[in-house]
PDB file of C-alpha atoms in Angstrom:
ATOM      1  CA  UNK A 107       0.000   0.000   0.000  1.00  0.00           C
ATOM      2  CA  UNK A 108       1.501   3.367  -0.966  1.00  0.00           C
ATOM      3  CA  UNK A 109       1.964   6.089   1.628  1.00  0.00           C
ATOM      4  CA  UNK A 110      -0.840   8.632   1.824  1.00  0.00           C
ATOM      5  CA  UNK A 111      -0.113  11.713  -0.266  1.00  0.00           C
ATOM      6  CA  UNK A 112      -0.786  14.080   2.609  1.00  0.00           C
ATOM      7  CA  UNK A 113       0.930  14.226   5.964  1.00  0.00           C
ATOM      8  CA  UNK A 114      -2.211  15.063   7.946  1.00  0.00           C
ATOM      9  CA  UNK A 115      -4.797  12.287   7.986  1.00  0.00           C
ATOM     10  CA  UNK A 116      -8.442  12.173   8.970  1.00  0.00           C
ATOM     11  CA  UNK A 117      -9.520   9.529  11.477  1.00  0.00           C
ATOM     12  CA  UNK A 118     -10.636   7.072   8.754  1.00  0.00           C
ATOM     13  CA  UNK A 119      -7.403   7.649   6.807  1.00  0.00           C
ATOM     14  CA  UNK A 120      -5.219   7.217   9.914  1.00  0.00           C
ATOM     15  CA  UNK A 121      -7.061   4.029  10.873  1.00  0.00           C
ATOM     16  CA  UNK A 122      -6.671   2.641   7.351  1.00  0.00           C
ATOM     17  CA  UNK A 123      -2.981   3.613   7.370  1.00  0.00           C
ATOM     18  CA  UNK A 124      -2.552   1.474  10.497  1.00  0.00           C
ATOM     19  CA  UNK A 125      -4.786  -1.271   9.027  1.00  0.00           C
ATOM     20  CA  UNK A 126      -7.320  -0.968  11.862  1.00  0.00           C
ATOM     21  CA  UNK A 127     -10.986  -0.128  12.008  1.00  0.00           C
ATOM     22  CA  UNK A 128     -11.697   3.406  13.222  1.00  0.00           C
ATOM     23  CA  UNK A 129     -13.014   2.217  16.636  1.00  0.00           C
ATOM     24  CA  UNK A 130     -10.001  -0.078  17.169  1.00  0.00           C
ATOM     25  CA  UNK A 131      -7.652   2.706  16.098  1.00  0.00           C
ATOM     26  CA  UNK A 132      -9.222   5.156  18.573  1.00  0.00           C
ATOM     27  CA  UNK A 133      -8.831   2.627  21.408  1.00  0.00           C
ATOM     28  CA  UNK A 134      -5.250   1.680  20.593  1.00  0.00           C
ATOM     29  CA  UNK A 135      -3.567   4.795  19.264  1.00  0.00           C
ATOM     30  CA  UNK A 136      -2.022   7.165  21.829  1.00  0.00           C
ATOM     31  CA  UNK A 137      -1.299   9.825  19.186  1.00  0.00           C
ATOM     32  CA  UNK A 138      -3.328  12.961  19.849  1.00  0.00           C
ATOM     33  CA  UNK A 139      -4.837  14.449  16.707  1.00  0.00           C
ATOM     34  CA  UNK A 140      -3.949  18.015  15.783  1.00  0.00           C
ATOM     35  CA  UNK A 141      -6.700  20.597  15.696  1.00  0.00           C
ATOM     36  CA  UNK A 142      -6.839  22.792  12.617  1.00  0.00           C
ATOM     37  CA  UNK A 143      -9.590  24.833  14.241  1.00  0.00           C
ATOM     38  CA  UNK A 144      -9.249  27.359  17.066  1.00  0.00           C
ATOM     39  CA  UNK A 145     -12.177  25.666  18.842  1.00  0.00           C
ATOM     40  CA  UNK A 146     -12.158  21.883  18.407  1.00  0.00           C
ATOM     41  CA  UNK A 147     -15.315  21.546  20.469  1.00  0.00           C
ATOM     42  CA  UNK A 148     -17.185  23.246  17.645  1.00  0.00           C
ATOM     43  CA  UNK A 149     -15.600  21.435  14.727  1.00  0.00           C
ATOM     44  CA  UNK A 150     -14.182  17.950  15.257  1.00  0.00           C
ATOM     45  CA  UNK A 151     -14.089  17.574  11.459  1.00  0.00           C
ATOM     46  CA  UNK A 152     -10.838  19.547  11.529  1.00  0.00           C
ATOM     47  CA  UNK A 153      -8.900  17.026  13.639  1.00  0.00           C
ATOM     48  CA  UNK A 154      -5.976  15.434  11.810  1.00  0.00           C
ATOM     49  CA  UNK A 155      -3.391  12.780  12.698  1.00  0.00           C
ATOM     50  CA  UNK A 156       0.210  13.517  11.770  1.00  0.00           C
ATOM     51  CA  UNK A 157       1.500  10.606   9.705  1.00  0.00           C
ATOM     52  CA  UNK A 158       5.011  11.080  11.124  1.00  0.00           C
ATOM     53  CA  UNK A 159       3.661  10.829  14.695  1.00  0.00           C
ATOM     54  CA  UNK A 160       1.830   7.639  13.723  1.00  0.00           C
ATOM     55  CA  UNK A 161       5.079   6.278  12.276  1.00  0.00           C
ATOM     56  CA  UNK A 162       6.916   7.017  15.550  1.00  0.00           C
ATOM     57  CA  UNK A 163       4.190   5.190  17.504  1.00  0.00           C
ATOM     58  CA  UNK A 164       4.354   2.199  15.150  1.00  0.00           C
ATOM     59  CA  UNK A 165       8.170   2.206  15.326  1.00  0.00           C
ATOM     60  CA  UNK A 166       7.868   2.003  19.107  1.00  0.00           C
ATOM     61  CA  UNK A 167       5.494  -0.950  18.821  1.00  0.00           C
ATOM     62  CA  UNK A 168       7.995  -2.689  16.582  1.00  0.00           C
ATOM     63  CA  UNK A 169      10.877  -2.018  18.946  1.00  0.00           C
ATOM     64  CA  UNK A 170      12.579   0.236  16.399  1.00  0.00           C
ATOM     65  CA  UNK A 171      12.911   3.105  18.911  1.00  0.00           C
ATOM     66  CA  UNK A 172      13.277   3.655  22.623  1.00  0.00           C
ATOM     67  CA  UNK A 173       9.552   4.511  22.764  1.00  0.00           C
ATOM     68  CA  UNK A 174       8.638   0.822  22.943  1.00  0.00           C
ATOM     69  CA  UNK A 175       7.992   1.154  26.681  1.00  0.00           C
ATOM     70  CA  UNK A 176       5.192   3.650  25.947  1.00  0.00           C
ATOM     71  CA  UNK A 177       3.332   1.187  23.742  1.00  0.00           C
ATOM     72  CA  UNK A 178       2.399  -1.398  26.359  1.00  0.00           C
ATOM     73  CA  UNK A 179       0.273  -4.255  25.057  1.00  0.00           C
ATOM     74  CA  UNK A 180      -1.591  -2.455  22.304  1.00  0.00           C
ATOM     75  CA  UNK A 181      -3.339  -5.670  21.279  1.00  0.00           C
ATOM     76  CA  UNK A 182      -5.058  -5.840  24.667  1.00  0.00           C
ATOM     77  CA  UNK A 183      -6.282  -2.279  24.186  1.00  0.00           C
ATOM     78  CA  UNK A 184      -7.627  -3.080  20.727  1.00  0.00           C
ATOM     79  CA  UNK A 185      -9.128  -6.506  21.296  1.00  0.00           C
ATOM     80  CA  UNK A 186     -10.049  -6.263  24.941  1.00  0.00           C
TER      81      UNK A 186
END
């Protein structure tokens, strides 16, 4: 699967990038989406996930960085 063309991803795009359903992605992913709106409470449609931040999280899960300790048992978070 090719990389998404844009760096900032919507929730469905970020979930697909990680090969998870949107609900599973929201449960498992510790990456906080960026707000492109001054008041996120009014417009959640402007939340975006930074693809590079997702890559760092996934690298930690894979043991490719020192962040692996922050990614404790993601499968338990996703699948209960």
